[in-house]
PDB file of C-alpha atoms in Angstrom:
ATOM      1  CA  UNK J   1     240.147  40.485 105.091  1.00  0.00           C
ATOM      2  CA  UNK J   2     237.265  42.398 106.683  1.00  0.00           C
ATOM      3  CA  UNK J   3     233.898  40.706 107.160  1.00  0.00           C
ATOM      4  CA  UNK J   4     230.704  41.685 109.042  1.00  0.00           C
ATOM      5  CA  UNK J   5     230.825  40.839 112.745  1.00  0.00           C
ATOM      6  CA  UNK J   6     227.778  38.571 112.482  1.00  0.00           C
ATOM      7  CA  UNK J   7     229.601  36.484 109.849  1.00  0.00           C
ATOM      8  CA  UNK J   8     232.679  35.750 111.962  1.00  0.00           C
ATOM      9  CA  UNK J   9     231.352  32.393 113.150  1.00  0.00           C
ATOM     10  CA  UNK J  10     230.642  31.273 109.587  1.00  0.00           C
ATOM     11  CA  UNK J  11     234.074  32.436 108.430  1.00  0.00           C
ATOM     12  CA  UNK J  12     235.932  30.577 111.181  1.00  0.00           C
ATOM     13  CA  UNK J  13     233.851  27.447 110.625  1.00  0.00           C
ATOM     14  CA  UNK J  14     234.539  27.546 106.901  1.00  0.00           C
ATOM     15  CA  UNK J  15     238.267  27.899 107.537  1.00  0.00           C
ATOM     16  CA  UNK J  16     238.199  24.938 109.926  1.00  0.00           C
ATOM     17  CA  UNK J  17     236.233  22.761 107.480  1.00  0.00           C
ATOM     18  CA  UNK J  18     238.524  23.660 104.561  1.00  0.00           C
ATOM     19  CA  UNK J  19     241.655  22.918 106.599  1.00  0.00           C
ATOM     20  CA  UNK J  20     243.007  26.469 106.875  1.00  0.00           C
ATOM     21  CA  UNK J  21     243.095  25.831 110.621  1.00  0.00           C
ATOM     22  CA  UNK J  22     244.371  22.301 111.185  1.00  0.00           C
ATOM     23  CA  UNK J  23     242.914  20.004 113.804  1.00  0.00           C
ATOM     24  CA  UNK J  24     244.496  20.661 117.162  1.00  0.00           C
ATOM     25  CA  UNK J  25     245.836  24.098 116.167  1.00  0.00           C
ATOM     26  CA  UNK J  26     245.453  26.960 118.612  1.00  0.00           C
ATOM     27  CA  UNK J  27     242.943  29.737 117.941  1.00  0.00           C
ATOM     28  CA  UNK J  28     243.587  33.043 119.680  1.00  0.00           C
ATOM     29  CA  UNK J  29     241.121  35.906 119.772  1.00  0.00           C
ATOM     30  CA  UNK J  30     243.823  38.341 118.683  1.00  0.00           C
ATOM     31  CA  UNK J  31     244.847  36.191 115.703  1.00  0.00           C
ATOM     32  CA  UNK J  32     241.270  35.718 114.517  1.00  0.00           C
ATOM     33  CA  UNK J  33     240.259  39.349 115.051  1.00  0.00           C
ATOM     34  CA  UNK J  34     243.199  40.453 112.921  1.00  0.00           C
ATOM     35  CA  UNK J  35     242.467  37.889 110.206  1.00  0.00           C
ATOM     36  CA  UNK J  36     238.816  38.875 109.782  1.00  0.00           C
ATOM     37  CA  UNK J  37     239.148  42.587 110.511  1.00  0.00           C
ATOM     38  CA  UNK J  38     236.831  42.662 113.522  1.00  0.00           C
ATOM     39  CA  UNK J  39     237.073  43.298 117.253  1.00  0.00           C
ATOM     40  CA  UNK J  40     237.658  40.469 119.709  1.00  0.00           C
ATOM     41  CA  UNK J  41     234.043  40.539 120.948  1.00  0.00           C
ATOM     42  CA  UNK J  42     232.432  38.797 117.922  1.00  0.00           C
ATOM     43  CA  UNK J  43     235.401  36.418 117.798  1.00  0.00           C
ATOM     44  CA  UNK J  44     234.820  35.430 121.421  1.00  0.00           C
ATOM     45  CA  UNK J  45     231.120  34.843 120.740  1.00  0.00           C
ATOM     46  CA  UNK J  46     231.929  32.840 117.606  1.00  0.00           C
ATOM     47  CA  UNK J  47     234.323  30.577 119.502  1.00  0.00           C
ATOM     48  CA  UNK J  48     231.636  29.834 122.073  1.00  0.00           C
ATOM     49  CA  UNK J  49     229.203  28.889 119.307  1.00  0.00           C
ATOM     50  CA  UNK J  50     231.771  26.729 117.531  1.00  0.00           C
ATOM     51  CA  UNK J  51     232.609  24.986 120.798  1.00  0.00           C
ATOM     52  CA  UNK J  52     228.930  24.125 121.276  1.00  0.00           C
ATOM     53  CA  UNK J  53     228.922  22.713 117.721  1.00  0.00           C
ATOM     54  CA  UNK J  54     232.006  20.583 118.353  1.00  0.00           C
ATOM     55  CA  UNK J  55     234.450  22.372 116.058  1.00  0.00           C
ATOM     56  CA  UNK J  56     236.422  24.058 118.842  1.00  0.00           C
ATOM     57  CA  UNK J  57     237.665  22.827 122.203  1.00  0.00           C
ATOM     58  CA  UNK J  58     238.696  25.165 125.018  1.00  0.00           C
ATOM     59  CA  UNK J  59     241.429  23.738 127.201  1.00  0.00           C
ATOM     60  CA  UNK J  60     242.150  25.063 130.660  1.00  0.00           C
ATOM     61  CA  UNK J  61     245.276  27.228 130.701  1.00  0.00           C
ATOM     62  CA  UNK J  62     245.701  26.610 126.936  1.00  0.00           C
ATOM     63  CA  UNK J  63     242.813  28.499 125.356  1.00  0.00           C
ATOM     64  CA  UNK J  64     240.802  27.547 122.287  1.00  0.00           C
ATOM     65  CA  UNK J  65     241.959  24.895 119.831  1.00  0.00           C
ATOM     66  CA  UNK J  66     240.449  23.263 116.762  1.00  0.00           C
ATOM     67  CA  UNK J  67     238.870  20.000 117.894  1.00  0.00           C
ATOM     68  CA  UNK J  68     240.417  16.634 116.986  1.00  0.00           C
ATOM     69  CA  UNK J  69     237.558  14.150 116.442  1.00  0.00           C
ATOM     70  CA  UNK J  70     238.391  10.459 116.724  1.00  0.00           C
ATOM     71  CA  UNK J  71     237.703   7.968 113.945  1.00  0.00           C
ATOM     72  CA  UNK J  72     234.779   6.661 115.995  1.00  0.00           C
ATOM     73  CA  UNK J  73     233.346  10.145 116.328  1.00  0.00           C
ATOM     74  CA  UNK J  74     233.727  10.681 112.584  1.00  0.00           C
ATOM     75  CA  UNK J  75     231.898   7.422 111.885  1.00  0.00           C
ATOM     76  CA  UNK J  76     229.128   8.465 114.265  1.00  0.00           C
ATOM     77  CA  UNK J  77     228.515  11.561 112.141  1.00  0.00           C
ATOM     78  CA  UNK J  78     227.522   9.349 109.223  1.00  0.00           C
ATOM     79  CA  UNK J  79     225.347   7.206 111.481  1.00  0.00           C
ATOM     80  CA  UNK J  80     223.491  10.268 112.732  1.00  0.00           C
ATOM     81  CA  UNK J  81     222.955  11.687 109.265  1.00  0.00           C
ATOM     82  CA  UNK J  82     221.677   8.323 108.044  1.00  0.00           C
ATOM     83  CA  UNK J  83     219.028   8.418 110.770  1.00  0.00           C
ATOM     84  CA  UNK J  84     218.072  12.081 110.402  1.00  0.00           C
ATOM     85  CA  UNK J  85     217.964  12.532 106.614  1.00  0.00           C
ATOM     86  CA  UNK J  86     215.229   9.894 106.100  1.00  0.00           C
ATOM     87  CA  UNK J  87     213.249  11.529 108.915  1.00  0.00           C
ATOM     88  CA  UNK J  88     213.676  14.884 107.173  1.00  0.00           C
ATOM     89  CA  UNK J  89     212.434  13.423 103.870  1.00  0.00           C
ATOM     90  CA  UNK J  90     209.379  11.934 105.576  1.00  0.00           C
ATOM     91  CA  UNK J  91     208.575  15.259 107.222  1.00  0.00           C
ATOM     92  CA  UNK J  92     209.072  17.027 103.893  1.00  0.00           C
ATOM     93  CA  UNK J  93     206.429  14.789 102.331  1.00  0.00           C
ATOM     94  CA  UNK J  94     204.026  15.996 105.007  1.00  0.00           C
ATOM     95  CA  UNK J  95     205.014  19.661 105.276  1.00  0.00           C
ATOM     96  CA  UNK J  96     206.692  20.833 102.069  1.00  0.00           C
ATOM     97  CA  UNK J  97     205.461  23.964 100.355  1.00  0.00           C
ATOM     98  CA  UNK J  98     204.969  24.489  96.634  1.00  0.00           C
ATOM     99  CA  UNK J  99     208.066  26.691  96.701  1.00  0.00           C
ATOM    100  CA  UNK J 100     210.176  23.876  98.176  1.00  0.00           C
ATOM    101  CA  UNK J 101     208.850  21.463  95.589  1.00  0.00           C
ATOM    102  CA  UNK J 102     209.620  23.854  92.750  1.00  0.00           C
ATOM    103  CA  UNK J 103     213.236  24.256  93.890  1.00  0.00           C
ATOM    104  CA  UNK J 104     213.699  20.503  94.421  1.00  0.00           C
ATOM    105  CA  UNK J 105     212.370  19.659  90.972  1.00  0.00           C
ATOM    106  CA  UNK J 106     214.527  22.350  89.417  1.00  0.00           C
ATOM    107  CA  UNK J 107     217.620  20.958  91.139  1.00  0.00           C
ATOM    108  CA  UNK J 108     216.829  17.441  89.962  1.00  0.00           C
ATOM    109  CA  UNK J 109     216.484  18.659  86.363  1.00  0.00           C
ATOM    110  CA  UNK J 110     219.795  20.497  86.587  1.00  0.00           C
ATOM    111  CA  UNK J 111     221.482  17.546  88.291  1.00  0.00           C
ATOM    112  CA  UNK J 112     220.314  15.088  85.661  1.00  0.00           C
ATOM    113  CA  UNK J 113     221.473  17.424  82.889  1.00  0.00           C
ATOM    114  CA  UNK J 114     224.906  17.948  84.464  1.00  0.00           C
ATOM    115  CA  UNK J 115     225.226  14.211  85.144  1.00  0.00           C
ATOM    116  CA  UNK J 116     224.643  13.394  81.488  1.00  0.00           C
ATOM    117  CA  UNK J 117     227.320  15.953  80.548  1.00  0.00           C
ATOM    118  CA  UNK J 118     229.774  14.678  83.159  1.00  0.00           C
ATOM    119  CA  UNK J 119     230.089  18.023  84.947  1.00  0.00           C
ATOM    120  CA  UNK J 120     231.247  16.681  88.308  1.00  0.00           C
ATOM    121  CA  UNK J 121     232.002  19.919  90.133  1.00  0.00           C
ATOM    122  CA  UNK J 122     228.542  21.275  89.368  1.00  0.00           C
ATOM    123  CA  UNK J 123     227.030  18.029  90.669  1.00  0.00           C
ATOM    124  CA  UNK J 124     228.809  18.399  93.999  1.00  0.00           C
ATOM    125  CA  UNK J 125     227.327  21.826  94.686  1.00  0.00           C
ATOM    126  CA  UNK J 126     223.914  20.856  93.318  1.00  0.00           C
ATOM    127  CA  UNK J 127     223.850  17.802  95.573  1.00  0.00           C
ATOM    128  CA  UNK J 128     224.542  19.925  98.630  1.00  0.00           C
ATOM    129  CA  UNK J 129     221.826  22.375  97.614  1.00  0.00           C
ATOM    130  CA  UNK J 130     219.374  19.515  97.062  1.00  0.00           C
ATOM    131  CA  UNK J 131     219.881  18.024 100.525  1.00  0.00           C
ATOM    132  CA  UNK J 132     219.777  21.461 102.154  1.00  0.00           C
ATOM    133  CA  UNK J 133     216.447  22.249 100.456  1.00  0.00           C
ATOM    134  CA  UNK J 134     215.025  18.843 101.358  1.00  0.00           C
ATOM    135  CA  UNK J 135     215.926  19.484 104.996  1.00  0.00           C
ATOM    136  CA  UNK J 136     214.286  22.922 104.902  1.00  0.00           C
ATOM    137  CA  UNK J 137     211.161  21.358 103.395  1.00  0.00           C
ATOM    138  CA  UNK J 138     210.798  19.272 106.581  1.00  0.00           C
ATOM    139  CA  UNK J 139     209.288  22.347 108.228  1.00  0.00           C
ATOM    140  CA  UNK J 140     211.356  21.626 111.350  1.00  0.00           C
ATOM    141  CA  UNK J 141     213.977  24.295 112.156  1.00  0.00           C
ATOM    142  CA  UNK J 142     215.694  22.102 114.815  1.00  0.00           C
ATOM    143  CA  UNK J 143     215.994  19.177 112.379  1.00  0.00           C
ATOM    144  CA  UNK J 144     217.208  21.474 109.608  1.00  0.00           C
ATOM    145  CA  UNK J 145     219.831  22.962 111.944  1.00  0.00           C
ATOM    146  CA  UNK J 146     221.066  19.512 112.988  1.00  0.00           C
ATOM    147  CA  UNK J 147     221.369  18.335 109.396  1.00  0.00           C
ATOM    148  CA  UNK J 148     223.195  21.514 108.405  1.00  0.00           C
ATOM    149  CA  UNK J 149     225.664  21.066 111.247  1.00  0.00           C
ATOM    150  CA  UNK J 150     226.183  17.423 110.298  1.00  0.00           C
ATOM    151  CA  UNK J 151     226.890  18.360 106.681  1.00  0.00           C
ATOM    152  CA  UNK J 152     229.539  20.839 107.849  1.00  0.00           C
ATOM    153  CA  UNK J 153     231.192  18.259 110.085  1.00  0.00           C
ATOM    154  CA  UNK J 154     231.097  15.524 107.450  1.00  0.00           C
ATOM    155  CA  UNK J 155     232.697  17.905 104.931  1.00  0.00           C
ATOM    156  CA  UNK J 156     235.356  18.582 107.566  1.00  0.00           C
ATOM    157  CA  UNK J 157     236.078  14.925 108.257  1.00  0.00           C
ATOM    158  CA  UNK J 158     235.457  13.276 104.885  1.00  0.00           C
ATOM    159  CA  UNK J 159     236.350  13.610 101.237  1.00  0.00           C
ATOM    160  CA  UNK J 160     233.402  12.500  99.125  1.00  0.00           C
ATOM    161  CA  UNK J 161     233.966  10.959  95.708  1.00  0.00           C
ATOM    162  CA  UNK J 162     231.545  11.365  92.829  1.00  0.00           C
ATOM    163  CA  UNK J 163     229.433   8.241  92.141  1.00  0.00           C
ATOM    164  CA  UNK J 164     230.474   6.112  89.171  1.00  0.00           C
ATOM    165  CA  UNK J 165     226.954   6.429  87.759  1.00  0.00           C
ATOM    166  CA  UNK J 166     225.862   9.996  88.557  1.00  0.00           C
ATOM    167  CA  UNK J 167     222.796   9.715  86.303  1.00  0.00           C
ATOM    168  CA  UNK J 168     221.480   6.904  88.521  1.00  0.00           C
ATOM    169  CA  UNK J 169     222.261   8.889  91.668  1.00  0.00           C
ATOM    170  CA  UNK J 170     220.212  11.811  90.389  1.00  0.00           C
ATOM    171  CA  UNK J 171     217.420   9.453  89.387  1.00  0.00           C
ATOM    172  CA  UNK J 172     217.311   8.498  93.084  1.00  0.00           C
ATOM    173  CA  UNK J 173     217.008  12.180  93.966  1.00  0.00           C
ATOM    174  CA  UNK J 174     214.160  12.460  91.497  1.00  0.00           C
ATOM    175  CA  UNK J 175     212.344   9.494  93.015  1.00  0.00           C
ATOM    176  CA  UNK J 176     212.604  11.043  96.474  1.00  0.00           C
ATOM    177  CA  UNK J 177     211.124  14.292  95.177  1.00  0.00           C
ATOM    178  CA  UNK J 178     208.269  12.383  93.499  1.00  0.00           C
ATOM    179  CA  UNK J 179     207.445  10.733  96.831  1.00  0.00           C
ATOM    180  CA  UNK J 180     207.603  14.097  98.611  1.00  0.00           C
ATOM    181  CA  UNK J 181     205.315  15.640  95.978  1.00  0.00           C
ATOM    182  CA  UNK J 182     202.747  12.854  96.481  1.00  0.00           C
ATOM    183  CA  UNK J 183     202.872  13.245 100.253  1.00  0.00           C
ATOM    184  CA  UNK J 184     204.071   9.641 100.635  1.00  0.00           C
ATOM    185  CA  UNK J 185     206.140   9.949 103.802  1.00  0.00           C
ATOM    186  CA  UNK J 186     207.029   6.264 104.133  1.00  0.00           C
ATOM    187  CA  UNK J 187     208.258   5.972 100.551  1.00  0.00           C
ATOM    188  CA  UNK J 188     210.245   9.206 100.870  1.00  0.00           C
ATOM    189  CA  UNK J 189     211.866   7.813 104.020  1.00  0.00           C
ATOM    190  CA  UNK J 190     212.613   4.408 102.462  1.00  0.00           C
ATOM    191  CA  UNK J 191     214.098   5.890  99.287  1.00  0.00           C
ATOM    192  CA  UNK J 192     216.307   8.227 101.320  1.00  0.00           C
ATOM    193  CA  UNK J 193     217.583   5.293 103.389  1.00  0.00           C
ATOM    194  CA  UNK J 194     218.537   3.415 100.205  1.00  0.00           C
ATOM    195  CA  UNK J 195     220.172   6.504  98.726  1.00  0.00           C
ATOM    196  CA  UNK J 196     222.188   7.007 101.918  1.00  0.00           C
ATOM    197  CA  UNK J 197     223.344   3.380 101.974  1.00  0.00           C
ATOM    198  CA  UNK J 198     224.519   3.534  98.351  1.00  0.00           C
ATOM    199  CA  UNK J 199     226.495   6.724  98.949  1.00  0.00           C
ATOM    200  CA  UNK J 200     228.311   5.338 101.992  1.00  0.00           C
ATOM    201  CA  UNK J 201     231.163   3.860  99.964  1.00  0.00           C
ATOM    202  CA  UNK J 202     231.941   7.283  98.488  1.00  0.00           C
ATOM    203  CA  UNK J 203     233.122   8.709 101.823  1.00  0.00           C
ATOM    204  CA  UNK J 204     236.861   8.655 102.547  1.00  0.00           C
ATOM    205  CA  UNK J 205     238.135   9.758 105.944  1.00  0.00           C
ATOM    206  CA  UNK J 206     240.524  12.712 105.651  1.00  0.00           C
ATOM    207  CA  UNK J 207     243.863  12.338 107.376  1.00  0.00           C
ATOM    208  CA  UNK J 208     245.309  15.412 109.096  1.00  0.00           C
ATOM    209  CA  UNK J 209     248.525  16.569 107.467  1.00  0.00           C
ATOM    210  CA  UNK J 210     250.244  16.560 110.837  1.00  0.00           C
ATOM    211  CA  UNK J 211     249.589  13.097 112.210  1.00  0.00           C
ATOM    212  CA  UNK J 212     246.636  10.746 112.052  1.00  0.00           C
ATOM    213  CA  UNK J 213     243.127  11.113 113.395  1.00  0.00           C
ATOM    214  CA  UNK J 214     243.092   9.976 117.002  1.00  0.00           C
ATOM    215  CA  UNK J 215     241.586   6.586 117.687  1.00  0.00           C
ATOM    216  CA  UNK J 216     239.003   6.638 120.457  1.00  0.00           C
ATOM    217  CA  UNK J 217     240.069   4.920 123.664  1.00  0.00           C
ATOM    218  CA  UNK J 218     236.461   4.226 124.568  1.00  0.00           C
ATOM    219  CA  UNK J 219     234.439   1.311 123.275  1.00  0.00           C
ATOM    220  CA  UNK J 220     231.234   2.644 121.753  1.00  0.00           C
ATOM    221  CA  UNK J 221     228.365   0.396 120.739  1.00  0.00           C
ATOM    222  CA  UNK J 222     226.806   1.786 117.561  1.00  0.00           C
ATOM    223  CA  UNK J 223     224.257   0.530 115.098  1.00  0.00           C
ATOM    224  CA  UNK J 224     225.541   0.533 111.526  1.00  0.00           C
ATOM    225  CA  UNK J 225     223.261   2.814 109.556  1.00  0.00           C
ATOM    226  CA  UNK J 226     225.663   5.084 107.742  1.00  0.00           C
ATOM    227  CA  UNK J 227     225.149   6.882 104.465  1.00  0.00           C
TER     228      UNK J 227
END
């Protein structure tokens, strides 16, 4: 499989998230260069980037390995997203463009249509596209980058079930977009908080095929605000 050098990081990340490379498994430059049909230089750069993102851990005398997040660390991902997504929605209400609004409204129409038809797989991809566009509408590249990274990590750590009432879930999306369109930052924030809280029960922690997720040995004091 040959891919452009600049896409190596994305390809490795996708393979980690999808479970091609199991947590704790070793990643060698030679192995990855052969898999993606590139030289070892872009692989080395990709591993550095993925280490900074928390997907890869480099161990002294052992090289690069896929990281093994603890259950506490996995829970923290949801806490962080629950804090950042409402902020992104509030910023979107203040900074969104007409183009963002057009895409968001189009996604809500499609989502509501698919929900009525019971097309679950379409809803999963549409939901991801909706939240990605809402983050971009915040007009804050650092916030958008953080939310994108969190979505990747949550997809890595969690399986997400479809809501029992998808029509209602997409009605919540529609209400958020209405608030964004009106420039009502506080309502956009509040609605996103409620939406996040209702979706929390849909997340199921994935268990590695070879052993369980490590339990953190450190006591961490966190505020429960997951979505």
